Amino acid sequence: MATVAAPLPLRATECCAGPAPCRLSSSDARARFPSRPVQRGLVAGACRRRESAGFRVEALFGGGGVGPKEPIVPPYNVLITGSTKGIGYALAKKFLKAGDNVVICSRSAERVESAASDLKKEFGEQHVWGTVCDVREGKDVKALVDFARDKLGYIDIWINNAGSNAYSFKPLVETSDEALIEVITTNTLGLMLCCREAINMMWSQPRGGHIFNIDGAGSDGRPTPRFAAYGATKRSVVHLTKSLQAELQMNEVNNVVVHNLSPGMVTTELLMSGATTKQAKFFINILAEPPEVVADYLVPNIRAIPTNQSMKPTYIRFLTGLKAYSRIFSRLAFGARRNKCWRHRALIRSHTSSLPDKFTSTLYYCT
């Protein structure tokens, strides 16, 4: 049965050292949230009105777990970054199968056009929209928000999936400047820009919204040799999520929640470009799953949060520690999943050998 991990700690005192936070002064609040008007005499549970984009909305603030002014009900409007391939594309398809509306994006115009066309053919043009967005550029992320508002009006679920390891698996001392900049600007700066714009968009929505930050190897603090920069950026994902949870609580923004999402080991091009050692192949065979399998688990758990009107931060994990240890034991004791990914690779190649490279390069499997 699918399970969702316990909520992440939300108190700012659990995330950083120092005295317990107090309510921000008007000047401090303006400095932290310059685009947000400051309310004087804030009372727990009170609502305030503001004029925004030519229409009036009510945003609820205050203690006691006060949530959105309007309930978030399906079908949901979903935005996924880095969603033209791999796990992002699989998540988009699963949301569409559930009846939701989806905005996909990528920095490649060609991939956006191809992926959006395929999804529209399967699910209808009225449910899928695609646009180019380089999450490393603030102007692109702002344009993404404008695009989503124009097409859907609001976003209920925003998934930050865009990430990169520059397809580089080597010691840090051998890594080029270009590769380091690619990894850090995409995984860290890009995530921050997306979170900033998603929060600014959602807190003014009567329905509020949920933001999911996808982690990766290194997020649990374990070492990631041969892709140290990638692991460091993914470790920062968890910290950023906790810090944003604390900031939202301190500023009494209770209609927006930031969560963590862990897909585990997914057989995508990103993962398989580094499967060159015997140890890597061993664990990939045991633990990795195709994007579609992972999406089949994650999407129902993601949708359950707004469905249940929950406004508590969660950490949804596909590959739990118990599941990983169980698979390793089964492999060692019974030989389970032996060469699973490589048999899958041979099968796919036998069926795609006649396709052009531009098509086969978009298939994601163990190599």
mmCIF file of C-alpha atoms in Angstrom:
data_model
loop_
_atom_site.group_PDB
_atom_site.id
_atom_site.type_symbol
_atom_site.label_atom_id
_atom_site.label_comp_id
_atom_site.label_asym_id
_atom_site.label_seq_id
_atom_site.Cartn_x
_atom_site.Cartn_y
_atom_site.Cartn_z
ATOM 1 C CA MET A 1 0.000 0.000 0.000
ATOM 2 C CA ALA A 2 1.306 3.465 -0.830
ATOM 3 C CA THR A 3 2.558 5.395 2.145
ATOM 4 C CA VAL A 4 3.497 9.013 2.713
ATOM 5 C CA ALA A 5 6.254 9.904 5.109
ATOM 6 C CA ALA A 6 5.535 11.923 8.232
ATOM 7 C CA PRO A 7 5.457 15.706 7.847
ATOM 8 C CA LEU A 8 8.752 17.581 7.824
ATOM 9 C CA PRO A 9 9.507 19.766 10.868
ATOM 10 C CA LEU A 10 8.064 23.208 10.291
ATOM 11 C CA ARG A 11 9.253 25.338 13.199
ATOM 12 C CA ALA A 12 12.033 27.699 12.271
ATOM 13 C CA THR A 13 13.765 26.860 15.564
ATOM 14 C CA GLU A 14 14.235 23.307 14.308
ATOM 15 C CA CYS A 15 15.924 24.508 11.151
ATOM 16 C CA CYS A 16 18.395 27.033 12.463
ATOM 17 C CA ALA A 17 20.183 28.036 15.611
ATOM 18 C CA GLY A 18 19.313 31.088 17.668
ATOM 19 C CA PRO A 19 16.295 32.457 19.511
ATOM 20 C CA ALA A 20 12.781 31.528 18.537
ATOM 21 C CA PRO A 21 11.415 33.670 15.695
ATOM 22 C CA CYS A 22 8.962 36.411 16.475
ATOM 23 C CA ARG A 23 6.446 38.168 14.269
ATOM 24 C CA LEU A 24 8.148 40.327 11.657
ATOM 25 C CA SER A 25 7.955 44.090 11.844
ATOM 26 C CA SER A 26 6.411 45.929 8.917
ATOM 27 C CA SER A 27 9.834 46.961 7.613
ATOM 28 C CA ASP A 28 11.206 43.413 7.914
ATOM 29 C CA ALA A 29 8.155 41.944 6.212
ATOM 30 C CA ARG A 30 8.509 44.394 3.319
ATOM 31 C CA ALA A 31 12.155 43.444 2.967
ATOM 32 C CA ARG A 32 11.419 39.692 2.867
ATOM 33 C CA PHE A 33 8.300 39.889 0.706
ATOM 34 C CA PRO A 34 8.614 43.148 -1.273
ATOM 35 C CA SER A 35 5.715 42.289 -3.573
ATOM 36 C CA ARG A 36 3.390 41.517 -0.681
ATOM 37 C CA PRO A 37 1.531 44.368 1.076
ATOM 38 C CA VAL A 38 1.950 44.350 4.839
ATOM 39 C CA GLN A 39 -1.149 44.019 7.016
ATOM 40 C CA ARG A 40 -1.191 45.975 10.237
ATOM 41 C CA GLY A 41 -2.823 44.518 13.312
ATOM 42 C CA LEU A 42 -2.775 40.972 11.954
ATOM 43 C CA VAL A 43 -5.120 38.703 13.888
ATOM 44 C CA ALA A 44 -4.844 34.893 13.831
ATOM 45 C CA GLY A 45 -7.425 33.456 11.522
ATOM 46 C CA ALA A 46 -8.280 36.783 9.928
ATOM 47 C CA CYS A 47 -8.506 37.253 6.195
ATOM 48 C CA ARG A 48 -7.388 40.203 4.172
ATOM 49 C CA ARG A 49 -8.263 41.460 0.742
ATOM 50 C CA ARG A 50 -5.958 42.812 -1.888
ATOM 51 C CA GLU A 51 -6.298 44.008 -5.442
ATOM 52 C CA SER A 52 -4.218 41.905 -7.832
ATOM 53 C CA ALA A 53 -4.127 41.671 -11.615
ATOM 54 C CA GLY A 54 -7.466 43.422 -11.966
ATOM 55 C CA PHE A 55 -9.456 41.121 -9.694
ATOM 56 C CA ARG A 56 -10.113 40.855 -5.981
ATOM 57 C CA VAL A 57 -8.878 37.869 -4.032
ATOM 58 C CA GLU A 58 -8.945 36.940 -0.371
ATOM 59 C CA ALA A 59 -5.892 35.329 1.192
ATOM 60 C CA LEU A 60 -6.216 33.704 4.593
ATOM 61 C CA PHE A 61 -3.558 34.138 7.186
ATOM 62 C CA GLY A 62 -3.155 33.436 10.852
ATOM 63 C CA GLY A 63 -2.432 30.549 13.164
ATOM 64 C CA GLY A 64 -4.325 27.374 13.828
ATOM 65 C CA GLY A 65 -3.697 25.831 10.430
ATOM 66 C CA VAL A 66 -5.959 28.201 8.484
ATOM 67 C CA GLY A 67 -5.917 27.080 4.853
ATOM 68 C CA PRO A 68 -6.982 28.428 1.460
ATOM 69 C CA LYS A 69 -10.080 30.564 1.052
ATOM 70 C CA GLU A 70 -11.374 28.095 -1.529
ATOM 71 C CA PRO A 71 -10.891 24.313 -1.392
ATOM 72 C CA ILE A 72 -8.558 22.767 -3.941
ATOM 73 C CA VAL A 73 -10.666 20.268 -5.855
ATOM 74 C CA PRO A 74 -9.920 18.157 -8.943
ATOM 75 C CA PRO A 75 -9.261 18.344 -11.773
ATOM 76 C CA TYR A 76 -6.002 19.945 -10.692
ATOM 77 C CA ASN A 77 -3.901 22.383 -12.673
ATOM 78 C CA VAL A 78 -0.338 21.049 -12.619
ATOM 79 C CA LEU A 79 2.951 22.606 -13.722
ATOM 80 C CA ILE A 80 6.081 20.453 -14.031
ATOM 81 C CA THR A 81 9.521 21.809 -14.892
ATOM 82 C CA GLY A 82 11.903 19.659 -16.914
ATOM 83 C CA SER A 83 8.974 17.591 -18.132
ATOM 84 C CA THR A 84 9.695 16.704 -21.754
ATOM 85 C CA LYS A 85 11.503 13.473 -20.894
ATOM 86 C CA GLY A 86 12.257 11.036 -18.097
ATOM 87 C CA ILE A 87 10.410 11.191 -14.796
ATOM 88 C CA GLY A 88 8.991 14.657 -15.552
ATOM 89 C CA TYR A 89 7.295 13.418 -18.706
ATOM 90 C CA ALA A 90 6.041 10.280 -16.935
ATOM 91 C CA LEU A 91 4.536 12.421 -14.155
ATOM 92 C CA ALA A 92 2.808 14.622 -16.728
ATOM 93 C CA LYS A 93 1.234 11.600 -18.422
ATOM 94 C CA LYS A 94 0.023 10.166 -15.119
ATOM 95 C CA PHE A 95 -1.608 13.462 -14.081
ATOM 96 C CA LEU A 96 -3.295 13.669 -17.475
ATOM 97 C CA LYS A 97 -4.579 10.111 -17.123
ATOM 98 C CA ALA A 98 -6.116 11.186 -13.814
ATOM 99 C CA GLY A 99 -8.011 13.942 -15.631
ATOM 100 C CA ASP A 100 -5.844 16.910 -14.640
ATOM 101 C CA ASN A 101 -4.538 19.791 -16.763
ATOM 102 C CA VAL A 102 -0.779 20.020 -17.225
ATOM 103 C CA VAL A 103 1.786 22.632 -18.275
ATOM 104 C CA ILE A 104 5.095 21.126 -19.385
ATOM 105 C CA CYS A 105 8.319 22.995 -20.055
ATOM 106 C CA SER A 106 11.958 22.558 -20.993
ATOM 107 C CA ARG A 107 14.818 24.727 -22.182
ATOM 108 C CA SER A 108 14.636 22.951 -25.570
ATOM 109 C CA ALA A 109 11.968 24.285 -27.925
ATOM 110 C CA GLU A 110 12.210 21.145 -30.052
ATOM 111 C CA ARG A 111 11.547 18.826 -27.099
ATOM 112 C CA VAL A 112 8.678 20.986 -25.854
ATOM 113 C CA GLU A 113 7.001 20.911 -29.250
ATOM 114 C CA SER A 114 7.462 17.153 -29.621
ATOM 115 C CA ALA A 115 6.326 16.234 -26.107
ATOM 116 C CA ALA A 116 3.350 18.591 -26.121
ATOM 117 C CA SER A 117 2.244 17.286 -29.519
ATOM 118 C CA ASP A 118 2.360 13.668 -28.344
ATOM 119 C CA LEU A 119 0.470 14.414 -25.128
ATOM 120 C CA LYS A 120 -2.183 16.467 -26.935
ATOM 121 C CA LYS A 121 -2.807 13.629 -29.366
ATOM 122 C CA GLU A 122 -3.394 11.246 -26.465
ATOM 123 C CA PHE A 123 -5.224 13.487 -23.990
ATOM 124 C CA GLY A 124 -6.643 16.398 -25.997
ATOM 125 C CA GLU A 125 -5.422 19.915 -26.713
ATOM 126 C CA GLN A 126 -7.586 21.391 -23.954
ATOM 127 C CA HIS A 127 -5.580 19.616 -21.233
ATOM 128 C CA VAL A 128 -1.930 20.129 -22.251
ATOM 129 C CA TRP A 129 0.196 23.237 -22.742
ATOM 130 C CA GLY A 130 3.918 23.502 -23.378
ATOM 131 C CA THR A 131 6.383 26.360 -23.277
ATOM 132 C CA VAL A 132 10.134 26.953 -23.309
ATOM 133 C CA CYS A 133 11.673 27.808 -19.946
ATOM 134 C CA ASP A 134 15.282 27.843 -18.768
ATOM 135 C CA VAL A 135 14.914 27.682 -14.988
ATOM 136 C CA ARG A 136 18.369 29.266 -14.621
ATOM 137 C CA GLU A 137 16.950 32.553 -15.928
ATOM 138 C CA GLY A 138 14.658 34.579 -13.678
ATOM 139 C CA LYS A 139 12.907 36.194 -16.634
ATOM 140 C CA ASP A 140 12.101 32.768 -18.063
ATOM 141 C CA VAL A 141 10.545 31.585 -14.805
ATOM 142 C CA LYS A 142 8.467 34.763 -14.545
ATOM 143 C CA ALA A 143 7.333 34.194 -18.139
ATOM 144 C CA LEU A 144 6.413 30.618 -17.197
ATOM 145 C CA VAL A 145 4.113 31.932 -14.472
ATOM 146 C CA ASP A 146 2.503 34.368 -16.914
ATOM 147 C CA PHE A 147 2.028 31.536 -19.419
ATOM 148 C CA ALA A 148 0.377 29.302 -16.803
ATOM 149 C CA ARG A 149 -1.924 32.100 -15.662
ATOM 150 C CA ASP A 150 -2.882 32.875 -19.237
ATOM 151 C CA LYS A 151 -3.691 29.248 -20.102
ATOM 152 C CA LEU A 152 -5.138 27.971 -16.815
ATOM 153 C CA GLY A 153 -5.724 30.932 -14.524
ATOM 154 C CA TYR A 154 -3.998 29.302 -11.551
ATOM 155 C CA ILE A 155 -1.745 26.391 -10.603
ATOM 156 C CA ASP A 156 -2.638 23.941 -7.827
ATOM 157 C CA ILE A 157 0.450 21.720 -7.986
ATOM 158 C CA TRP A 158 3.907 22.940 -9.035
ATOM 159 C CA ILE A 159 6.612 20.257 -9.319
ATOM 160 C CA ASN A 160 10.248 21.372 -9.527
ATOM 161 C CA ASN A 161 11.789 18.516 -11.498
ATOM 162 C CA ALA A 162 14.317 20.286 -13.750
ATOM 163 C CA GLY A 163 17.829 19.126 -12.908
ATOM 164 C CA SER A 164 21.194 18.326 -14.430
ATOM 165 C CA ASN A 165 24.484 16.593 -13.703
ATOM 166 C CA ALA A 166 25.947 17.875 -17.005
ATOM 167 C CA TYR A 167 26.226 14.182 -17.974
ATOM 168 C CA SER A 168 29.557 14.241 -16.169
ATOM 169 C CA PHE A 169 30.722 11.429 -13.892
ATOM 170 C CA LYS A 170 34.261 12.167 -12.746
ATOM 171 C CA PRO A 171 36.096 13.403 -9.641
ATOM 172 C CA LEU A 172 35.516 17.047 -8.788
ATOM 173 C CA VAL A 173 39.175 17.901 -9.490
ATOM 174 C CA GLU A 174 38.646 16.792 -13.099
ATOM 175 C CA THR A 175 35.314 18.574 -13.593
ATOM 176 C CA SER A 176 35.263 21.571 -15.913
ATOM 177 C CA ASP A 177 34.058 25.046 -14.950
ATOM 178 C CA GLU A 178 31.274 24.734 -17.504
ATOM 179 C CA ALA A 179 29.983 21.481 -16.003
ATOM 180 C CA LEU A 180 30.019 22.877 -12.459
ATOM 181 C CA ILE A 181 28.171 26.017 -13.505
ATOM 182 C CA GLU A 182 25.607 23.931 -15.399
ATOM 183 C CA VAL A 183 24.907 21.712 -12.374
ATOM 184 C CA ILE A 184 24.773 24.452 -9.749
ATOM 185 C CA THR A 185 22.776 27.020 -11.723
ATOM 186 C CA THR A 186 20.206 24.438 -12.806
ATOM 187 C CA ASN A 187 19.800 22.492 -9.569
ATOM 188 C CA THR A 188 20.226 25.242 -6.985
ATOM 189 C CA LEU A 189 19.659 28.670 -8.539
ATOM 190 C CA GLY A 190 16.941 27.293 -10.824
ATOM 191 C CA LEU A 191 15.133 25.672 -7.901
ATOM 192 C CA MET A 192 15.263 28.885 -5.877
ATOM 193 C CA LEU A 193 13.915 30.965 -8.751
ATOM 194 C CA CYS A 194 11.077 28.505 -9.334
ATOM 195 C CA CYS A 195 10.165 28.350 -5.640
ATOM 196 C CA ARG A 196 10.169 32.133 -5.396
ATOM 197 C CA GLU A 197 7.864 32.598 -8.355
ATOM 198 C CA ALA A 198 5.611 29.676 -7.400
ATOM 199 C CA ILE A 199 5.116 31.061 -3.885
ATOM 200 C CA ASN A 200 4.436 34.571 -5.189
ATOM 201 C CA MET A 201 1.895 33.119 -7.605
ATOM 202 C CA MET A 202 0.143 30.794 -5.186
ATOM 203 C CA TRP A 203 -0.209 32.927 -2.070
ATOM 204 C CA SER A 204 -2.462 35.348 -3.975
ATOM 205 C CA GLN A 205 -4.667 32.519 -5.277
ATOM 206 C CA PRO A 206 -7.899 31.890 -3.348
ATOM 207 C CA ARG A 207 -7.131 28.149 -3.702
ATOM 208 C CA GLY A 208 -3.522 28.489 -2.562
ATOM 209 C CA GLY A 209 -1.266 25.721 -3.842
ATOM 210 C CA HIS A 210 1.330 23.005 -3.266
ATOM 211 C CA ILE A 211 4.971 23.029 -4.373
ATOM 212 C CA PHE A 212 6.970 19.799 -4.626
ATOM 213 C CA ASN A 213 10.772 19.859 -4.791
ATOM 214 C CA ILE A 214 12.338 16.691 -6.176
ATOM 215 C CA ASP A 215 15.427 15.422 -4.390
ATOM 216 C CA GLY A 216 18.106 13.075 -5.719
ATOM 217 C CA ALA A 217 21.311 11.253 -4.872
ATOM 218 C CA GLY A 218 23.016 13.022 -1.982
ATOM 219 C CA SER A 219 19.859 14.487 -0.478
ATOM 220 C CA ASP A 220 20.197 12.189 2.553
ATOM 221 C CA GLY A 221 23.741 13.357 3.253
ATOM 222 C CA ARG A 222 25.489 10.264 1.890
ATOM 223 C CA PRO A 223 28.541 10.827 -0.326
ATOM 224 C CA THR A 224 28.205 10.907 -4.097
ATOM 225 C CA PRO A 225 31.697 10.226 -5.503
ATOM 226 C CA ARG A 226 32.136 11.017 -9.196
ATOM 227 C CA PHE A 227 29.237 13.480 -9.107
ATOM 228 C CA ALA A 228 29.987 15.447 -5.949
ATOM 229 C CA ALA A 229 28.565 18.721 -7.251
ATOM 230 C CA TYR A 230 25.253 17.083 -8.143
ATOM 231 C CA GLY A 231 24.995 15.456 -4.704
ATOM 232 C CA ALA A 232 25.762 18.755 -2.983
ATOM 233 C CA THR A 233 22.986 20.530 -4.878
ATOM 234 C CA LYS A 234 20.497 17.796 -4.041
ATOM 235 C CA ARG A 235 21.441 17.963 -0.370
ATOM 236 C CA SER A 236 20.546 21.646 -0.536
ATOM 237 C CA VAL A 237 17.055 20.803 -1.832
ATOM 238 C CA VAL A 238 16.010 19.429 1.558
ATOM 239 C CA HIS A 239 17.442 22.418 3.408
ATOM 240 C CA LEU A 240 15.764 24.894 1.058
ATOM 241 C CA THR A 241 12.414 23.164 1.493
ATOM 242 C CA LYS A 242 12.655 23.325 5.295
ATOM 243 C CA SER A 243 13.728 26.973 5.193
ATOM 244 C CA LEU A 244 10.804 27.899 2.937
ATOM 245 C CA GLN A 245 8.407 26.059 5.236
ATOM 246 C CA ALA A 246 9.750 28.103 8.155
ATOM 247 C CA GLU A 247 9.566 31.384 6.218
ATOM 248 C CA LEU A 248 5.965 30.757 5.192
ATOM 249 C CA GLN A 249 5.015 29.960 8.777
ATOM 250 C CA MET A 250 6.809 33.020 10.159
ATOM 251 C CA ASN A 251 4.997 35.213 7.644
ATOM 252 C CA GLU A 252 1.688 33.463 8.352
ATOM 253 C CA VAL A 253 1.240 32.299 4.773
ATOM 254 C CA ASN A 254 -0.912 29.253 5.357
ATOM 255 C CA ASN A 255 -2.378 28.674 1.919
ATOM 256 C CA VAL A 256 0.922 27.599 0.295
ATOM 257 C CA VAL A 257 2.842 24.455 1.287
ATOM 258 C CA VAL A 258 6.278 23.291 0.137
ATOM 259 C CA HIS A 259 6.940 19.538 0.084
ATOM 260 C CA ASN A 260 9.760 17.163 -0.843
ATOM 261 C CA LEU A 261 9.351 14.446 -3.440
ATOM 262 C CA SER A 262 11.755 11.523 -3.763
ATOM 263 C CA PRO A 263 11.482 9.368 -6.904
ATOM 264 C CA GLY A 264 14.357 7.109 -5.870
ATOM 265 C CA MET A 265 16.540 5.553 -8.554
ATOM 266 C CA VAL A 266 14.889 6.039 -11.957
ATOM 267 C CA THR A 267 16.205 4.530 -15.181
ATOM 268 C CA THR A 268 16.589 7.799 -17.062
ATOM 269 C CA GLU A 269 19.309 9.063 -19.363
ATOM 270 C CA LEU A 270 20.648 11.160 -16.492
ATOM 271 C CA LEU A 271 21.208 8.130 -14.257
ATOM 272 C CA MET A 272 22.395 5.711 -16.908
ATOM 273 C CA SER A 273 25.069 7.998 -18.326
ATOM 274 C CA GLY A 274 27.115 7.120 -15.254
ATOM 275 C CA ALA A 275 26.435 3.373 -15.044
ATOM 276 C CA THR A 276 29.977 2.377 -15.958
ATOM 277 C CA THR A 277 31.184 0.516 -12.860
ATOM 278 C CA LYS A 278 30.281 -2.962 -11.632
ATOM 279 C CA GLN A 279 29.004 -1.536 -8.341
ATOM 280 C CA ALA A 280 26.776 0.985 -10.116
ATOM 281 C CA LYS A 281 25.274 -1.697 -12.352
ATOM 282 C CA PHE A 282 24.658 -3.941 -9.330
ATOM 283 C CA PHE A 283 22.583 -1.345 -7.475
ATOM 284 C CA ILE A 284 20.807 -0.112 -10.602
ATOM 285 C CA ASN A 285 19.630 -3.659 -11.342
ATOM 286 C CA ILE A 286 18.298 -4.003 -7.800
ATOM 287 C CA LEU A 287 16.864 -0.581 -7.068
ATOM 288 C CA ALA A 288 16.120 1.282 -10.297
ATOM 289 C CA GLU A 289 12.677 1.412 -11.900
ATOM 290 C CA PRO A 290 11.398 2.910 -15.173
ATOM 291 C CA PRO A 291 9.868 6.412 -14.939
ATOM 292 C CA GLU A 292 6.364 5.074 -15.555
ATOM 293 C CA VAL A 293 6.522 2.757 -12.533
ATOM 294 C CA VAL A 294 7.706 5.574 -10.285
ATOM 295 C CA ALA A 295 5.046 7.973 -11.592
ATOM 296 C CA ASP A 296 2.331 5.386 -10.977
ATOM 297 C CA TYR A 297 3.256 5.534 -7.288
ATOM 298 C CA LEU A 298 4.020 9.219 -6.845
ATOM 299 C CA VAL A 299 1.103 10.888 -8.614
ATOM 300 C CA PRO A 300 -1.714 9.317 -6.536
ATOM 301 C CA ASN A 301 0.176 10.292 -3.371
ATOM 302 C CA ILE A 302 0.681 13.842 -4.633
ATOM 303 C CA ARG A 303 -2.981 14.203 -5.594
ATOM 304 C CA ALA A 304 -4.088 12.828 -2.230
ATOM 305 C CA ILE A 305 -2.691 15.903 -0.449
ATOM 306 C CA PRO A 306 -5.046 18.520 -1.970
ATOM 307 C CA THR A 307 -7.821 15.935 -2.184
ATOM 308 C CA ASN A 308 -7.669 15.528 1.610
ATOM 309 C CA GLN A 309 -7.389 19.313 2.039
ATOM 310 C CA SER A 310 -4.090 18.777 3.835
ATOM 311 C CA MET A 311 -1.869 21.809 4.410
ATOM 312 C CA LYS A 312 0.926 19.939 6.199
ATOM 313 C CA PRO A 313 4.383 19.578 4.612
ATOM 314 C CA THR A 314 5.174 16.004 3.560
ATOM 315 C CA TYR A 315 8.100 14.025 2.195
ATOM 316 C CA ILE A 316 6.820 11.481 -0.318
ATOM 317 C CA ARG A 317 9.326 8.697 -1.044
ATOM 318 C CA PHE A 318 9.106 5.997 -3.675
ATOM 319 C CA LEU A 319 12.209 4.085 -2.617
ATOM 320 C CA THR A 320 12.100 3.802 1.169
ATOM 321 C CA GLY A 321 14.938 2.306 3.196
ATOM 322 C CA LEU A 322 12.874 -0.780 3.975
ATOM 323 C CA LYS A 323 12.106 -1.356 0.300
ATOM 324 C CA ALA A 324 15.771 -0.953 -0.655
ATOM 325 C CA TYR A 325 17.040 -3.380 1.991
ATOM 326 C CA SER A 326 14.353 -5.896 1.049
ATOM 327 C CA ARG A 327 15.408 -5.824 -2.599
ATOM 328 C CA ILE A 328 19.083 -6.163 -1.743
ATOM 329 C CA PHE A 329 18.331 -9.167 0.471
ATOM 330 C CA SER A 330 16.209 -10.794 -2.250
ATOM 331 C CA ARG A 331 19.000 -10.265 -4.770
ATOM 332 C CA LEU A 332 21.692 -11.747 -2.532
ATOM 333 C CA ALA A 333 19.569 -14.603 -1.191
ATOM 334 C CA PHE A 334 17.547 -15.576 -4.251
ATOM 335 C CA GLY A 335 19.197 -13.872 -7.230
ATOM 336 C CA ALA A 336 16.169 -11.658 -7.830
ATOM 337 C CA ARG A 337 16.374 -8.879 -10.467
ATOM 338 C CA ARG A 338 19.637 -10.231 -11.869
ATOM 339 C CA ASN A 339 20.500 -8.302 -15.070
ATOM 340 C CA LYS A 340 16.927 -6.970 -15.107
ATOM 341 C CA CYS A 341 17.841 -3.622 -16.614
ATOM 342 C CA TRP A 342 20.237 -5.024 -19.165
ATOM 343 C CA ARG A 343 17.673 -7.522 -20.476
ATOM 344 C CA HIS A 344 15.252 -4.601 -20.743
ATOM 345 C CA ARG A 345 17.879 -2.629 -22.661
ATOM 346 C CA ALA A 346 18.424 -5.439 -25.170
ATOM 347 C CA LEU A 347 14.680 -5.793 -25.728
ATOM 348 C CA ILE A 348 14.211 -2.083 -26.362
ATOM 349 C CA ARG A 349 17.168 -1.882 -28.710
ATOM 350 C CA SER A 350 15.866 -4.812 -30.759
ATOM 351 C CA HIS A 351 12.612 -2.902 -31.304
ATOM 352 C CA THR A 352 14.161 0.520 -31.981
ATOM 353 C CA SER A 353 17.210 -0.277 -34.087
ATOM 354 C CA SER A 354 15.551 1.123 -37.195
ATOM 355 C CA LEU A 355 14.514 4.431 -35.589
ATOM 356 C CA PRO A 356 16.515 7.648 -36.139
ATOM 357 C CA ASP A 357 18.875 8.687 -33.360
ATOM 358 C CA LYS A 358 16.703 11.646 -32.371
ATOM 359 C CA PHE A 359 13.961 9.190 -31.395
ATOM 360 C CA THR A 360 16.045 6.522 -29.704
ATOM 361 C CA SER A 361 17.880 9.187 -27.691
ATOM 362 C CA THR A 362 14.626 10.009 -25.943
ATOM 363 C CA LEU A 363 14.129 6.477 -24.638
ATOM 364 C CA TYR A 364 15.208 6.072 -21.046
ATOM 365 C CA TYR A 365 16.350 2.696 -19.846
ATOM 366 C CA CYS A 366 19.319 0.953 -18.300
ATOM 367 C CA THR A 367 22.446 0.888 -20.436
#
